[in-house]
Amino acid sequence: MDSKDIALLYEYNRWANDRILDAASELTADQFVKNLPNSHLSVRDTLAHILSAEWIWLMRWQGTSPKTMLNPADFPTVRSLRAKWAEVEREQMDFISEVTDEFLGRVIAYTNTKGEERKYLLQHMMQHVVNHSSYHRGQVVTMLRQLGVEAVDTDFIIFISMKTGMP
């Protein structure tokens, strides 16, 4: 995987996040925070988890090891989530625009939120973030369906079809 592939993955990730946030915008305030059986308690908490993971990994790539994740309660609305997400995505894009193929092969060390030292290749960390976001977006789609919102397709191949105009 090279820097162009990483840039494409993150373009896809932004597209998919936008689609999920658009769908979540159809929820009422009560639906947004309603407890549903899943990895996280609600649509809000799951979206905040995705955002928090994207933020914390970005910080790690930049040499900082935050001790805690973002607090879902800090995001009472989809609009508040979207605003923070826009900041994180701008920083991601700035970082990605500077990443070279050589840099993707570097080992990055960090301390996780449990205080454990970890180190991985940057390219693997970056792939992990998109994979992690995709996993939890799938959970959000399930929760949205349970709340009566029409499912939104966030598959990578759909993104490629839309980007290239190919069926």
Short mmCIF file of C-alpha atoms in Angstrom, two decimals:
data_model
loop_
_atom_site.label_atom_id
_atom_site.label_comp_id
_atom_site.label_asym_id
_atom_site.label_seq_id
_atom_site.Cartn_x
_atom_site.Cartn_y
_atom_site.Cartn_z
CA MET A 1 0.00 0.00 0.00
CA ASP A 2 1.42 3.37 -0.95
CA SER A 3 0.59 6.98 -0.08
CA LYS A 4 -1.88 7.26 -2.99
CA ASP A 5 -3.78 4.22 -1.72
CA ILE A 6 -3.88 5.72 1.79
CA ALA A 7 -5.18 9.02 0.39
CA LEU A 8 -7.93 7.15 -1.48
CA LEU A 9 -8.90 5.20 1.66
CA TYR A 10 -9.23 8.41 3.64
CA GLU A 11 -11.23 10.05 0.87
CA TYR A 12 -13.57 7.05 1.10
CA ASN A 13 -13.65 7.31 4.89
CA ARG A 14 -14.72 10.99 4.72
CA TRP A 15 -17.41 10.14 2.16
CA ALA A 16 -18.77 7.27 4.27
CA ASN A 17 -18.69 9.32 7.49
CA ASP A 18 -20.61 12.12 5.76
CA ARG A 19 -23.27 9.67 4.56
CA ILE A 20 -23.71 8.21 8.04
CA LEU A 21 -23.89 11.65 9.64
CA ASP A 22 -26.47 12.73 7.05
CA ALA A 23 -28.59 9.68 7.89
CA ALA A 24 -28.21 10.26 11.64
CA SER A 25 -29.39 13.84 11.12
CA GLU A 26 -32.87 12.41 10.47
CA LEU A 27 -33.12 11.22 14.10
CA THR A 28 -34.92 13.09 16.83
CA ALA A 29 -32.86 14.18 19.85
CA ASP A 30 -34.30 11.27 21.86
CA GLN A 31 -33.55 8.73 19.12
CA PHE A 32 -29.98 10.02 18.83
CA VAL A 33 -29.22 9.04 22.44
CA LYS A 34 -31.65 6.10 22.79
CA ASN A 35 -30.08 3.00 24.35
CA LEU A 36 -29.86 0.20 21.80
CA PRO A 37 -28.13 -3.16 22.24
CA ASN A 38 -24.74 -2.83 20.52
CA SER A 39 -21.05 -2.20 21.23
CA HIS A 40 -21.90 1.32 22.37
CA LEU A 41 -25.11 2.52 23.96
CA SER A 42 -26.59 4.69 21.23
CA VAL A 43 -26.14 6.13 17.76
CA ARG A 44 -24.54 9.18 19.41
CA ASP A 45 -22.13 7.07 21.48
CA THR A 46 -21.15 4.91 18.51
CA LEU A 47 -20.53 7.92 16.26
CA ALA A 48 -18.58 9.60 19.06
CA HIS A 49 -16.50 6.43 19.40
CA ILE A 50 -15.66 6.46 15.68
CA LEU A 51 -14.73 10.14 15.86
CA SER A 52 -12.72 9.62 19.03
CA ALA A 53 -10.77 6.74 17.50
CA GLU A 54 -9.99 8.75 14.37
CA TRP A 55 -8.82 11.65 16.58
CA ILE A 56 -6.71 9.56 18.97
CA TRP A 57 -4.93 7.71 16.16
CA LEU A 58 -4.17 10.99 14.41
CA MET A 59 -2.65 12.29 17.64
CA ARG A 60 -0.53 9.14 17.92
CA TRP A 61 0.76 9.53 14.36
CA GLN A 62 1.79 13.06 15.31
CA GLY A 63 3.70 11.87 18.39
CA THR A 64 1.13 12.50 21.14
CA SER A 65 -0.48 9.77 23.26
CA PRO A 66 -3.77 11.08 24.70
CA LYS A 67 -4.74 9.34 27.92
CA THR A 68 -8.49 9.38 27.28
CA MET A 69 -10.95 9.20 24.43
CA LEU A 70 -13.40 11.99 23.64
CA ASN A 71 -16.51 12.05 25.83
CA PRO A 72 -19.76 11.26 23.94
CA ALA A 73 -21.65 13.62 26.27
CA ASP A 74 -19.70 16.49 24.71
CA PHE A 75 -21.67 15.86 21.50
CA PRO A 76 -25.37 16.33 22.24
CA THR A 77 -26.28 16.72 18.54
CA VAL A 78 -25.21 15.45 15.14
CA ARG A 79 -24.22 19.03 14.35
CA SER A 80 -21.76 19.12 17.28
CA LEU A 81 -20.26 15.79 16.19
CA ARG A 82 -19.98 16.99 12.61
CA ALA A 83 -18.17 20.18 13.69
CA LYS A 84 -15.50 18.25 15.63
CA TRP A 85 -15.27 15.68 12.85
CA ALA A 86 -14.57 18.43 10.32
CA GLU A 87 -11.61 19.58 12.45
CA VAL A 88 -10.24 16.05 12.75
CA GLU A 89 -10.67 15.37 9.03
CA ARG A 90 -8.86 18.61 8.12
CA GLU A 91 -5.95 17.57 10.32
CA GLN A 92 -6.02 14.06 8.83
CA MET A 93 -5.89 15.47 5.31
CA ASP A 94 -3.03 17.80 6.23
CA PHE A 95 -1.14 14.84 7.67
CA ILE A 96 -1.90 12.58 4.70
CA SER A 97 -0.82 15.24 2.22
CA GLU A 98 2.66 15.11 3.77
CA VAL A 99 2.93 11.31 4.07
CA THR A 100 5.41 9.66 1.74
CA ASP A 101 5.69 5.99 0.87
CA GLU A 102 8.87 5.89 2.96
CA PHE A 103 7.13 7.41 5.97
CA LEU A 104 4.33 4.82 5.75
CA GLY A 105 6.99 2.17 6.43
CA ARG A 106 8.13 3.77 9.70
CA VAL A 107 7.36 2.30 13.08
CA ILE A 108 5.39 4.67 15.30
CA ALA A 109 5.44 4.14 19.08
CA TYR A 110 2.72 5.37 21.41
CA THR A 111 1.12 4.68 24.78
CA ASN A 112 -2.50 3.53 24.67
CA THR A 113 -5.25 4.69 27.03
CA LYS A 114 -4.44 1.78 29.40
CA GLY A 115 -0.85 3.02 29.72
CA GLU A 116 0.58 0.20 27.58
CA GLU A 117 3.40 0.89 25.14
CA ARG A 118 2.65 -0.12 21.56
CA LYS A 119 4.34 0.29 18.18
CA TYR A 120 3.23 -0.44 14.65
CA LEU A 121 4.02 0.55 11.10
CA LEU A 122 2.26 3.80 10.23
CA GLN A 123 0.63 2.21 7.18
CA HIS A 124 -0.93 -0.48 9.37
CA MET A 125 -2.21 2.09 11.85
CA MET A 126 -3.74 4.10 9.04
CA GLN A 127 -5.41 1.04 7.51
CA HIS A 128 -6.70 0.06 10.94
CA VAL A 129 -8.46 3.40 11.44
CA VAL A 130 -10.47 3.10 8.23
CA ASN A 131 -11.28 -0.55 8.97
CA HIS A 132 -12.36 0.34 12.53
CA SER A 133 -14.55 3.18 11.29
CA SER A 134 -16.18 0.89 8.70
CA TYR A 135 -16.95 -1.71 11.35
CA HIS A 136 -18.69 0.77 13.63
CA ARG A 137 -20.48 2.53 10.75
CA GLY A 138 -22.07 -0.85 10.05
CA GLN A 139 -23.32 -0.91 13.62
CA VAL A 140 -24.74 2.58 13.21
CA VAL A 141 -26.60 1.48 10.07
CA THR A 142 -28.20 -1.33 12.09
CA MET A 143 -29.22 1.09 14.84
CA LEU A 144 -30.61 3.56 12.30
CA ARG A 145 -32.74 0.78 10.81
CA GLN A 146 -34.04 -0.07 14.29
CA LEU A 147 -35.02 3.59 14.65
CA GLY A 148 -36.84 3.66 11.31
CA VAL A 149 -34.23 5.49 9.23
CA GLU A 150 -33.60 4.14 5.74
CA ALA A 151 -30.29 2.31 5.43
CA VAL A 152 -27.40 4.14 3.84
CA ASP A 153 -24.79 2.30 1.78
CA THR A 154 -21.21 3.05 2.78
CA ASP A 155 -19.39 0.24 0.96
CA PHE A 156 -16.00 1.08 -0.51
CA ILE A 157 -17.00 -0.32 -3.90
CA ILE A 158 -20.04 2.00 -4.01
CA PHE A 159 -17.70 4.92 -3.31
CA ILE A 160 -15.43 3.80 -6.17
CA SER A 161 -18.42 3.46 -8.51
CA MET A 162 -19.61 6.97 -7.64
CA LYS A 163 -16.09 8.40 -7.94
CA THR A 164 -15.35 6.80 -11.30
CA GLY A 165 -18.86 6.78 -12.76
CA MET A 166 -18.58 3.06 -13.38
CA PRO A 167 -21.53 0.80 -12.51
#
